[in-house]
Coordinates of C-alpha atoms in Angstrom, one line a residue:
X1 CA -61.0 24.3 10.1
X2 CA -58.3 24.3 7.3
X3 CA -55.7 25.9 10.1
X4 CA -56.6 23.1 12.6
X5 CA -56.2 20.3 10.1
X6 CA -52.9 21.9 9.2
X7 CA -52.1 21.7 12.8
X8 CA -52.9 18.4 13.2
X9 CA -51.1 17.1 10.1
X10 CA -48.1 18.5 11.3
X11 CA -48.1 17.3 14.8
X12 CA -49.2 13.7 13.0
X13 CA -45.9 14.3 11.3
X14 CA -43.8 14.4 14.4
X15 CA -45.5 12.0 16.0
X16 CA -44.9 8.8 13.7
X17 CA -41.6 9.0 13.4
X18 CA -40.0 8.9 9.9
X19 CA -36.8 6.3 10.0
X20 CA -35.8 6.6 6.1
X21 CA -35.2 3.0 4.9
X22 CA -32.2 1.8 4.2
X23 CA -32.5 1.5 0.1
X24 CA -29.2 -0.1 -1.5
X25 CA -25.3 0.1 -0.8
X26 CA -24.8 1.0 -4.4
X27 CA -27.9 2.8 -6.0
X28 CA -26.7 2.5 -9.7
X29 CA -29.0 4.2 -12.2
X30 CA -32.1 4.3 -9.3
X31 CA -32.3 8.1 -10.1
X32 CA -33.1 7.4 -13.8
X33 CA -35.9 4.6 -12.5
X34 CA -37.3 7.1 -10.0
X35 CA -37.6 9.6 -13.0
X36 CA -39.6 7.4 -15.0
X37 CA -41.6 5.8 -12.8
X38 CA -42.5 9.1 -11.6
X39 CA -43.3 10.0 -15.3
X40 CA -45.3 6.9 -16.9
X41 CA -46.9 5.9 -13.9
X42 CA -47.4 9.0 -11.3
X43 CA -48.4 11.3 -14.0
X44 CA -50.3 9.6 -15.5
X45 CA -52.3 8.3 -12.4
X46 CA -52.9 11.7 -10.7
X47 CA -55.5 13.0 -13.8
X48 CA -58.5 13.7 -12.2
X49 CA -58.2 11.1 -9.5
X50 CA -57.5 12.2 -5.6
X51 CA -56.2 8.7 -4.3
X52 CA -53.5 6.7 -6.5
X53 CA -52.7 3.2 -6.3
X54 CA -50.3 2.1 -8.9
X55 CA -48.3 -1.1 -8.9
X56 CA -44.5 -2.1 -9.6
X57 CA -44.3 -4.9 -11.4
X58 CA -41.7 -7.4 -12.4
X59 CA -40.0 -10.8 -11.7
X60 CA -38.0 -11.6 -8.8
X61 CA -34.3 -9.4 -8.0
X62 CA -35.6 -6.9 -10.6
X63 CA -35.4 -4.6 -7.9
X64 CA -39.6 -3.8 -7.1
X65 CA -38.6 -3.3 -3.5
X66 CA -35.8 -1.0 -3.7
X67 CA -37.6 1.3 -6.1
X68 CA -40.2 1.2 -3.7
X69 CA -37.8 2.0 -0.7
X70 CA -36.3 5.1 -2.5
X71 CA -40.4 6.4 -3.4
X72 CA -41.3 5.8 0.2
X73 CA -38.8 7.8 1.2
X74 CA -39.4 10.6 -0.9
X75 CA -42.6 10.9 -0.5
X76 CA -43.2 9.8 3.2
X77 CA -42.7 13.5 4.5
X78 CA -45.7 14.6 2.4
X79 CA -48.2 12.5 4.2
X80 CA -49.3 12.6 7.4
X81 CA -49.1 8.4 7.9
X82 CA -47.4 6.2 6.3
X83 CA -46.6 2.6 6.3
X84 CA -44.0 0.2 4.8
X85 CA -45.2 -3.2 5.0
X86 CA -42.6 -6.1 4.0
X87 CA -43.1 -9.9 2.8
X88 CA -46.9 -9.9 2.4
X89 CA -46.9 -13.2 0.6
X90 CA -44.3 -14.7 3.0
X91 CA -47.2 -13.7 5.7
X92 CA -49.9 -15.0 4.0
X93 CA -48.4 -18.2 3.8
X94 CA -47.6 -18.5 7.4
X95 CA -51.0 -17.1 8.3
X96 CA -50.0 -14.2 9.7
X97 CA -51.6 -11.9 7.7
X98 CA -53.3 -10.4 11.1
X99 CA -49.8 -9.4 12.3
X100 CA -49.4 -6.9 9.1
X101 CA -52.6 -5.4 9.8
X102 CA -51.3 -4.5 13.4
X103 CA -48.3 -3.2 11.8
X104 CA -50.6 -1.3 9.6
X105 CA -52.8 -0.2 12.3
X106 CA -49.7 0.8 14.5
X107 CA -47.9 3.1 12.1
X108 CA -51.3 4.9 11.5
X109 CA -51.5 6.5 14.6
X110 CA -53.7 3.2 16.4
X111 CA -51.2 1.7 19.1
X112 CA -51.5 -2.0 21.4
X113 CA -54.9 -2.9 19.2
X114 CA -55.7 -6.4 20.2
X115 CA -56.9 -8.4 17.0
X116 CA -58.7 -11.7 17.2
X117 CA -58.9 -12.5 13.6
X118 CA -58.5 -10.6 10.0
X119 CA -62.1 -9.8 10.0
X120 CA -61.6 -7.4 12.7
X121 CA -58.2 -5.7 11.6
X122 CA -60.3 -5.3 8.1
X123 CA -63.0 -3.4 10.2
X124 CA -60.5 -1.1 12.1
X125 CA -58.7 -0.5 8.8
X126 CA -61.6 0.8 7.0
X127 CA -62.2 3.5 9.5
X128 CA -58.6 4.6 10.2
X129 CA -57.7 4.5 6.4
X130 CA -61.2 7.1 6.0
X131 CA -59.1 9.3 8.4
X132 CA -55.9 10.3 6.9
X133 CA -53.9 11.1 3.7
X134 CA -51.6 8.0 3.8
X135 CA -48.8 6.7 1.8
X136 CA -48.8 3.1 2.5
X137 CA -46.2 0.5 0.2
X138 CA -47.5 -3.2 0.3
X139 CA -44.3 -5.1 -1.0
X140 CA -44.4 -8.8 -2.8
X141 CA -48.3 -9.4 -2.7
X142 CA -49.0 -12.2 -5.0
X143 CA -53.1 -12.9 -4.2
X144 CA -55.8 -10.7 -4.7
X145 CA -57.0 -11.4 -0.8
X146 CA -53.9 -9.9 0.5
X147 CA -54.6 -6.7 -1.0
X148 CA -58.9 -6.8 0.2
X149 CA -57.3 -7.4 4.0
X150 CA -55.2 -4.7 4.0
X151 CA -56.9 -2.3 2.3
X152 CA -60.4 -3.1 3.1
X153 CA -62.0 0.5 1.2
X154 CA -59.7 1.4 -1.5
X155 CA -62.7 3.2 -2.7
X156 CA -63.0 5.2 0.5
X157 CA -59.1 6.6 0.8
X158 CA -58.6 10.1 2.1
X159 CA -58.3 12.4 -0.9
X160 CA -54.7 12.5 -1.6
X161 CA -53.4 9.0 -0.5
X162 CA -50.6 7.0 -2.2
X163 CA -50.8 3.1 -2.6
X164 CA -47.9 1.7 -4.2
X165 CA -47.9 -2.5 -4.6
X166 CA -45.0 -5.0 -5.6
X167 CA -45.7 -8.0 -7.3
X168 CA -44.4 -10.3 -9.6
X169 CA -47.9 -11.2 -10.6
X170 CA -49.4 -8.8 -13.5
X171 CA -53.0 -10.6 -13.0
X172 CA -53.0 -9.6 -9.5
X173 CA -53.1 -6.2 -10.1
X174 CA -55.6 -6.2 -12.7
X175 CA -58.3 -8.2 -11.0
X176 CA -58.0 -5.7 -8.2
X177 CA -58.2 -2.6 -10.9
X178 CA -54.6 -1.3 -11.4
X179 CA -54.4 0.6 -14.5
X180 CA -51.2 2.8 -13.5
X181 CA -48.7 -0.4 -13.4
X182 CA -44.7 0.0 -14.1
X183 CA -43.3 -2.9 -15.1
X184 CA -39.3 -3.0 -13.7
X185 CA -36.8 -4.0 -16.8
X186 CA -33.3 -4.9 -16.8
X187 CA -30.5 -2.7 -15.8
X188 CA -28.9 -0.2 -18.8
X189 CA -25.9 -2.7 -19.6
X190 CA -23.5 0.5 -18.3
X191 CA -25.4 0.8 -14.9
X192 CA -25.5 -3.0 -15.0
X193 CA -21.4 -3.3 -15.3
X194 CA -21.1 -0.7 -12.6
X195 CA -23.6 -2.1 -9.8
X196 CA -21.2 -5.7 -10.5
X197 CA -18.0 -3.6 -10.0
X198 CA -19.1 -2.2 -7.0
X199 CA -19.4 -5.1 -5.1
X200 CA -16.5 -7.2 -7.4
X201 CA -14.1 -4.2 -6.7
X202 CA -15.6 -1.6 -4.7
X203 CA -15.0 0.6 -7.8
X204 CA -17.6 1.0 -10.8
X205 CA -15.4 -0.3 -13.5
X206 CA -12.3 -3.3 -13.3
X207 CA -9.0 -3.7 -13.9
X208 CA -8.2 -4.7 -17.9
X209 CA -7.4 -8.1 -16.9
X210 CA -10.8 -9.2 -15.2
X211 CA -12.6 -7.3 -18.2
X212 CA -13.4 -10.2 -20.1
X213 CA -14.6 -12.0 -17.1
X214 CA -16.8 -9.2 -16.1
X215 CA -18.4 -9.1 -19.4
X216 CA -18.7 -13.0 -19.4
X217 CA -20.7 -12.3 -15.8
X218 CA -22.6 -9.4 -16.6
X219 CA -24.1 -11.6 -19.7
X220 CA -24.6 -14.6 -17.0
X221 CA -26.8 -12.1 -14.8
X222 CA -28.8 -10.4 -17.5
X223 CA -28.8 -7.4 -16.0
X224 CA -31.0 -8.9 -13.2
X225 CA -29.6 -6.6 -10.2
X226 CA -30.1 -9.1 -7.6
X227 CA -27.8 -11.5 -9.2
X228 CA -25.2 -8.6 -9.9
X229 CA -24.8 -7.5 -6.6
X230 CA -24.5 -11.2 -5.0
X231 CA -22.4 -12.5 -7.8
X232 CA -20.1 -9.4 -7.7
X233 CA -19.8 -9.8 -3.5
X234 CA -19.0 -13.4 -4.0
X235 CA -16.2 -12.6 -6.1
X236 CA -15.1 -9.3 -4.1
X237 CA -11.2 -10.0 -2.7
X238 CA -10.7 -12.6 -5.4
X239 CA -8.2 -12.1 -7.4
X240 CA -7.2 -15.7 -8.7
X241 CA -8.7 -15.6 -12.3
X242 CA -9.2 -19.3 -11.9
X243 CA -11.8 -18.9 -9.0
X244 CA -14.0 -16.5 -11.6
X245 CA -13.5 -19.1 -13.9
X246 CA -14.8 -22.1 -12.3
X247 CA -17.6 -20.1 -10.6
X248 CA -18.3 -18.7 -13.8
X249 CA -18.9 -22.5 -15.0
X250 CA -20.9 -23.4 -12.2
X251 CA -23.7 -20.5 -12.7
X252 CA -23.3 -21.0 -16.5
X253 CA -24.2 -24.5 -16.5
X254 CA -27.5 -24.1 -14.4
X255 CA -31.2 -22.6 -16.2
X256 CA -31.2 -19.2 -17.4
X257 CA -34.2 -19.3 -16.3
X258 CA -33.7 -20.4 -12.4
X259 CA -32.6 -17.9 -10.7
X260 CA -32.4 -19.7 -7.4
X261 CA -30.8 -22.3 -8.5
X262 CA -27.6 -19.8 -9.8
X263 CA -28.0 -18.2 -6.5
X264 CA -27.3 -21.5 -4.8
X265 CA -23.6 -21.4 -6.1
X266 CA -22.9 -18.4 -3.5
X267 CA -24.7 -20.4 -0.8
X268 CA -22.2 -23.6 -1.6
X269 CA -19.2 -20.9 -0.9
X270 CA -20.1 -20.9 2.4
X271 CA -18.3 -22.9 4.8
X272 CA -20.3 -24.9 7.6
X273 CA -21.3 -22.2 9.9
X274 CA -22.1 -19.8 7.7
X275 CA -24.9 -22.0 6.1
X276 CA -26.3 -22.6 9.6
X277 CA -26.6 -19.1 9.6
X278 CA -27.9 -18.2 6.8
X279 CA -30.7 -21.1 7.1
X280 CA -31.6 -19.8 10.4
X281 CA -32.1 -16.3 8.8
X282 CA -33.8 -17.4 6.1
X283 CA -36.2 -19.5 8.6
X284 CA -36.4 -17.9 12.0
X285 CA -34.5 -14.3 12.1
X286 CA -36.0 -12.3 9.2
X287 CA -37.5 -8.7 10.8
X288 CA -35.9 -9.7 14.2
X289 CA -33.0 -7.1 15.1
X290 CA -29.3 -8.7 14.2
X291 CA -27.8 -8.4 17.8
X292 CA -30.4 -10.6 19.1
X293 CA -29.6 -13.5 16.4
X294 CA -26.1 -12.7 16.9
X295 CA -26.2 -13.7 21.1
X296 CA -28.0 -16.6 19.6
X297 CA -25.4 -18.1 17.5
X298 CA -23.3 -17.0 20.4
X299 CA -25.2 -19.4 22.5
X300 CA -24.2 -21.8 19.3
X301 CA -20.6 -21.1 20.5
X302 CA -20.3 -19.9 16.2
X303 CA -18.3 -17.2 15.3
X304 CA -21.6 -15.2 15.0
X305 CA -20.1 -11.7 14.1
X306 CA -17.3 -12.8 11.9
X307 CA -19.8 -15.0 10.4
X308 CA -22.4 -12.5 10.0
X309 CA -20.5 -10.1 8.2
X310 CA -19.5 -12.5 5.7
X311 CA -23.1 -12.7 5.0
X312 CA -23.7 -8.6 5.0
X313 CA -20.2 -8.6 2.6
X314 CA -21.7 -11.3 -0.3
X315 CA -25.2 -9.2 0.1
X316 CA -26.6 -12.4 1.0
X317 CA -28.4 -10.7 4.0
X318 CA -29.3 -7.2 4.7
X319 CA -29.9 -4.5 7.3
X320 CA -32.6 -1.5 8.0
X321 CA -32.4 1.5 9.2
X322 CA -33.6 0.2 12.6
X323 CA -30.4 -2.5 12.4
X324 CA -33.5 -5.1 11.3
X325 CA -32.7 -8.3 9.3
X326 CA -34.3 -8.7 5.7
X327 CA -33.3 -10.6 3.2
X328 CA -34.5 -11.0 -0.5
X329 CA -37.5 -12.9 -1.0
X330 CA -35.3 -15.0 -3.8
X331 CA -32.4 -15.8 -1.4
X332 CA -35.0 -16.4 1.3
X333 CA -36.9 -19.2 -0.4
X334 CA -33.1 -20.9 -1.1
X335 CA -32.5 -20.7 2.4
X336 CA -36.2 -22.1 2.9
X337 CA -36.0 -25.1 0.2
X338 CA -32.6 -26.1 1.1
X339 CA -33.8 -26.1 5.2
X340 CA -36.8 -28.0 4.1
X341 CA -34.4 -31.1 2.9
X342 CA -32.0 -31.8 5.8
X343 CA -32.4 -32.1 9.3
X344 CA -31.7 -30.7 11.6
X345 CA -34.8 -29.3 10.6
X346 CA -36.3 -25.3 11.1
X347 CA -39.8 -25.7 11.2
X348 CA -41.4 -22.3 10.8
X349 CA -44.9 -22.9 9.5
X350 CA -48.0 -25.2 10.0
X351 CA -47.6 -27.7 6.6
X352 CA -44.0 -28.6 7.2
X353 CA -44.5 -30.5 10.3
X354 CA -46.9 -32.5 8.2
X355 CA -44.6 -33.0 5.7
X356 CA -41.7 -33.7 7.4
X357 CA -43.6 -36.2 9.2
X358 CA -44.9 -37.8 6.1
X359 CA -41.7 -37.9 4.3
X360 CA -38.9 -38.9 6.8
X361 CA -39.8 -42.5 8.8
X362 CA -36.8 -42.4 10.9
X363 CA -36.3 -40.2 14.1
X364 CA -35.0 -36.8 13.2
X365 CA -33.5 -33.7 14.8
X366 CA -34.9 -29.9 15.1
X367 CA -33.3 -27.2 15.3
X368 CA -35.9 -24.7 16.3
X369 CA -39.7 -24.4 15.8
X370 CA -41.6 -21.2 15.8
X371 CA -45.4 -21.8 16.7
X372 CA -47.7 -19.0 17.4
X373 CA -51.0 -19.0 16.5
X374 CA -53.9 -18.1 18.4
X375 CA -55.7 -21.2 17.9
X376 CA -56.7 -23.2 21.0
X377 CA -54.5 -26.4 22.3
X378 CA -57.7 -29.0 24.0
X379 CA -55.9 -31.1 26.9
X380 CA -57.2 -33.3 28.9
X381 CA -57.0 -32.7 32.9
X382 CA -53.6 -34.2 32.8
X383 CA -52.0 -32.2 30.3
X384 CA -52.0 -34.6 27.3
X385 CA -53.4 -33.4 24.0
X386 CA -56.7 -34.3 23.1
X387 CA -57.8 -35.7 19.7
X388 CA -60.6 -33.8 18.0
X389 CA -62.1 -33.8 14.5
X390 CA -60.2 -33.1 12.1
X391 CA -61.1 -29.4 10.7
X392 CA -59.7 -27.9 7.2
X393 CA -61.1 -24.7 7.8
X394 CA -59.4 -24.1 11.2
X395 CA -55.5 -23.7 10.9
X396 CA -53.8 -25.0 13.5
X397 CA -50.2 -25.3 14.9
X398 CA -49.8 -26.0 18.3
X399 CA -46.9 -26.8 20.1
X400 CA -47.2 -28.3 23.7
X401 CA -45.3 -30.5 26.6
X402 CA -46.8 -33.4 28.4
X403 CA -45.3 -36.5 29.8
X404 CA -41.6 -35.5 28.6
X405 CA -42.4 -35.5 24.6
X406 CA -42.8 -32.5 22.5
X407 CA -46.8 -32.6 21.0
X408 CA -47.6 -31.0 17.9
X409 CA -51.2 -30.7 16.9
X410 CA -52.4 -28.8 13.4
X411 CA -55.1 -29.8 10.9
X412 CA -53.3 -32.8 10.1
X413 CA -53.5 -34.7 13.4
X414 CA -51.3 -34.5 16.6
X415 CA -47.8 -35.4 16.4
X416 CA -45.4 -36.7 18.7
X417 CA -41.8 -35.8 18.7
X418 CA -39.1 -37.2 21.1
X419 CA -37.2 -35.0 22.7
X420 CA -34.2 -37.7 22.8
X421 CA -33.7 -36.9 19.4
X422 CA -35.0 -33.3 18.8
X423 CA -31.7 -31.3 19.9
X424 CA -34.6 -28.4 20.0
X425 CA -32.2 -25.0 20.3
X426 CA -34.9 -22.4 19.2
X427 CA -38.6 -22.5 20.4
X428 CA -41.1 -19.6 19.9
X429 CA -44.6 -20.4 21.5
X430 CA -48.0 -18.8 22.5
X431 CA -49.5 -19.6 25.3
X432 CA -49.0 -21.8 28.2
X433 CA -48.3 -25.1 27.0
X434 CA -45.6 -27.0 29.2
X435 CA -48.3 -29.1 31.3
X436 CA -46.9 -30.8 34.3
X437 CA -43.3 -31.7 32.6
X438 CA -40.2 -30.3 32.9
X439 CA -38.9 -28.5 30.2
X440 CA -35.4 -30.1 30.8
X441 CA -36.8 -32.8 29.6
X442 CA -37.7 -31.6 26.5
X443 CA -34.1 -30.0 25.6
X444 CA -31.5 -29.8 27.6
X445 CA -30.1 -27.5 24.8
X446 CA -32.0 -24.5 24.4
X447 CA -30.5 -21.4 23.2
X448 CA -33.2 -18.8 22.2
X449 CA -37.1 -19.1 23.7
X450 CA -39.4 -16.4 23.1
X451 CA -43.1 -17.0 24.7
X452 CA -46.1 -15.0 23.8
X453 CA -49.2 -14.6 26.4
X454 CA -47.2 -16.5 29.2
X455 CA -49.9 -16.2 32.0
X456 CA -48.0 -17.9 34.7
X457 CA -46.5 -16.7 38.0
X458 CA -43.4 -18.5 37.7
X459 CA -41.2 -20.3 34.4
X460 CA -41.6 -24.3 34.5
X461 CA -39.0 -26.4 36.4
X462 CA -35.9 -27.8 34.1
X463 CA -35.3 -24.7 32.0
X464 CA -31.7 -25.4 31.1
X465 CA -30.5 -22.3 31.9
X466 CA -26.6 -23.7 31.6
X467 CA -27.3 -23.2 27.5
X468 CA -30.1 -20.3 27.8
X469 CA -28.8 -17.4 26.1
X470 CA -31.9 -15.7 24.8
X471 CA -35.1 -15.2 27.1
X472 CA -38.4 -13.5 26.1
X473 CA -41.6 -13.1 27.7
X474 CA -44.6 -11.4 26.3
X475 CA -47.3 -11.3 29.4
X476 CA -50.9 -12.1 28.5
X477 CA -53.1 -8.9 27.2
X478 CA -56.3 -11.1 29.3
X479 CA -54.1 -12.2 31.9
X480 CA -55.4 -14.6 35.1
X481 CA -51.7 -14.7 36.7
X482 CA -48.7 -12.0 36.7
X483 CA -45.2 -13.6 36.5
X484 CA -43.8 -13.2 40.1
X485 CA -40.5 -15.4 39.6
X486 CA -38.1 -16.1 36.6
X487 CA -36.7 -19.0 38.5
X488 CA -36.7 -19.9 42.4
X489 CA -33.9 -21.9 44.6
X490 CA -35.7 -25.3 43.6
X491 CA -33.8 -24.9 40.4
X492 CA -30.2 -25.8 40.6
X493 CA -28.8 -24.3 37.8
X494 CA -29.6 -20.7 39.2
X495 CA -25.7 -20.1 39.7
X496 CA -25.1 -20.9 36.2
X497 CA -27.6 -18.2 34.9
X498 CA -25.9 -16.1 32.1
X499 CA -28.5 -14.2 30.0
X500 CA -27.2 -11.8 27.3
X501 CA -30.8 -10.9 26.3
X502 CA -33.5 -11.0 28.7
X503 CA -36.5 -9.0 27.2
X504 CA -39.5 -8.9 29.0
X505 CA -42.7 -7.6 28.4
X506 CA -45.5 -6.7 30.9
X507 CA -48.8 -4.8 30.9
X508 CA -49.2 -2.2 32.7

């Protein structure tokens, strides 16, 4: 029995492929923080205990994640599963906490699971976490909930097993029973100077003449490494001592204590494309791979790759190992608040629609709204939306076409946007929603449209395929019709079809 199990854990091994995580450009001092983590909390946590969970604690840009990253890939070959799962919070607040628990389920060894609802990815997680020795890293959870639906029997682990959670609430992890907890503290003021030079002068010290100003900066950032690494790339190439002054200022003059706020100086560097981009990352792109946002912006006619790595050079975005966007949870709620504020608008969850509909009276422009739960759209036989009772406990948002406008329904009511004014380039829907309209009519500017559970056999008349740059179709798992036809000769813009990215994905 013991020889078989050590067959089966190595195959397991193979199996679920280990990508390492990319962990930082410049890992200054993360040895010494691996060391003592692995000292004060590790240690101390194994005792007489066969399954660890232990928690990383500390305010945003302390650097939770990346200490997390570097553990994970330590310890990852030692397990026979394990699972990295980013942005919990940012999930939970776009109600897509059923999405991590297929991620979950996936890199445990349980592939294409259809989920209804969290109840039943809690069920299937309690018997495949019984199953396997797992190392499993649940990054920025900030509500006791999170953790119970994704680790549904914490009692009930498989001897051996590794939980590590991030959070920047303490309370969090002692309601759910954390003893072993390692709180994150500032840099060591030498590893702190040398993580700014890197990305100031691609060198860990500076020249005699930018001294002072480093020192000035370094006490600015408080050793937070977040705000060394974007400060320092901000300044990288700049050697007019007046530019480090009057940034200097700027930060100097905002909070200590907002860190957002100093982090909106490097956002107001940008010029005019480059905070379209990094709004749209912030809002729509984070986890999706970069060459498929890049042909988007593309389709923007931007200069999306010299653009882009202006954003990778002033750390303001970042890459995996699988060439996936992520971006800091601090940068990302900028991005997010700022977006929030100015139309265009990126509407990417269910409450802003309500809000932006409450707060602005005049007719205002989108630029791209994401939509995709599994709740169900009611229409009437003619394809217009049908009022029901209003429901708190249900959470809708539901995005559909009829008679030429653009109707949103969620708990709130149903909402009616003209597509005169919408300018809609992104749109990323679930299920079959355009009823008896043209999507021309809706925008005649689309860029980028991904649709989930498409159960049609052909694409609706009027897509403007003459700005189309980005097409993807997700077939329905339950499906009454197969797609036979992208397009047919009734539409005339076939000639004009130019599709960098066509992705589609059928059953079987």
């Amino acid at each position: 029995m013991k020889l078989l199990k050590t067959i089966v854990s190595c195959v397991l091994k193979e199996l679920n492929d280990n990508v390492p995580l990319v962990v930082a450009k410049h890992p200054v001092g993360l040895k010494e923080i691996v060391e003592d983590f692995k000292a004060k909390t590790l240690r101390s946590a194994h005792g007489n205990q066969n399954v660890q969970i232990v928690g990383i604690w500390g305010m945003g840009g302390s650097g939770k994640t990346t200490l997390a990253k570097e553990l994970y890939n330590e310890i990852s070959s030692s397990m026979e599963r394990f699972s990295f799962v980013f942005d919990v919070r940012d999930a939970a607040n776009k109600g897509l906490l059923v999405e991590k628990q297929k991620k979950l389920l996936e890199d445990l060894g349980v592939q294409n699971k259809k989920l209804d609802n969290i109840e039943e990815g809690m069920r299937t997680l309690s018997w495949v976490l019984r199953s396997n020795k797992v190392l499993i890293v649940l990054d920025d959870v900030d509500n006791v909930e999170q953790l119970d639906v994704l680790l549904p029997i914490k009692e009930s682990l498989e001897r051996g097993s590794l939980i590590i959670i991030t959070t920047r609430a303490y309370d969090v992890l002692k309601s759910w029973g954390i003893s072993s907890i390692y709180k994150m503290r500032q840099l060591d003021p030498l590893y702190a100077k040398q993580l700014f030079c890197w990305h100031a002068f691609l060198k860990p010290y500076s020249s005699d003449e930018f001294e002072k100003l480093v020192e000035q900066f370094l006490e600015v950032c408080n050793g937070l490494p977040l705000s060394l690494k974007v400060f320092g790339a901000q300044l990288f190439g700049e050697s007019r001592k007046e530019y480090w002054e009057s940034q200097l200022h700027r930060i100097s003059n905002t909070l200590s204590n907002d860190i957002k706020q100093k982090l909106k100086v490097s956002y107001d560097s940008l010029d005019d494309e480059e905070k379209k981009m990094f709004l749209d990352t912030a809002c729509f792109f984070i986890g999706e791979n970069s060459s498929l946002a890049i042909e988007v912006w593309n389709g923007m006619k931007w200069s999306a790759l010299r653009n882009w790595e202006r954003l990778l050079h002033r750390c303001l975005v970042e890459l995996d190992g699988e060439n996936c966007i992520r971006m800091h949870d601090h940068l990302r709620d900028l991005g997010r608040d700022i977006a929030n504020k100015q139309s265009p608008y990126r509407l990417w969850f269910p409450q802003q629609i309500i809000d932006v509909h409450k707060r602005v009276k005049k007719r205002i422009g989108i630029q791209g709204i994401i939509a995709t739960s599994n709740q169900i759209m009611w229409t009437n036989s003619m394809g217009i939306p049908m009022m029901i009772e209003k429901a708190e406990e249900v959470d809708e948002f539901r995005v559909c076409c009829s008679h030429g406008k653009l109707m949103v329904k969620t708990n709130g009511g149903i909402w009616s946007l003209e597509p005169s004014v919408l300018g809609l380039k992104y749109l990323v829907i679930n299920g079959d929603y355009f009823n008896q309209v043209m999507v021309g009519d809706i925008s005649r500017e689309l860029v980028w449209l991904r649709w989930f559970q498409i159960g049609r056999r052909n694409l609706p008349l009027g897509l403007p395929l003459r700005t189309l740059r980005v097409l993807e179709l997700y077939e329905k798992i339950y499906r009454e019709h197969r797609l036979e036809e992208l397009w047919g000769e009734t539409n005339g813009e076939v000639s004009s079809v130019r599709l960098p990215v066509l992705n589609l994905h059928f059953n079987p």
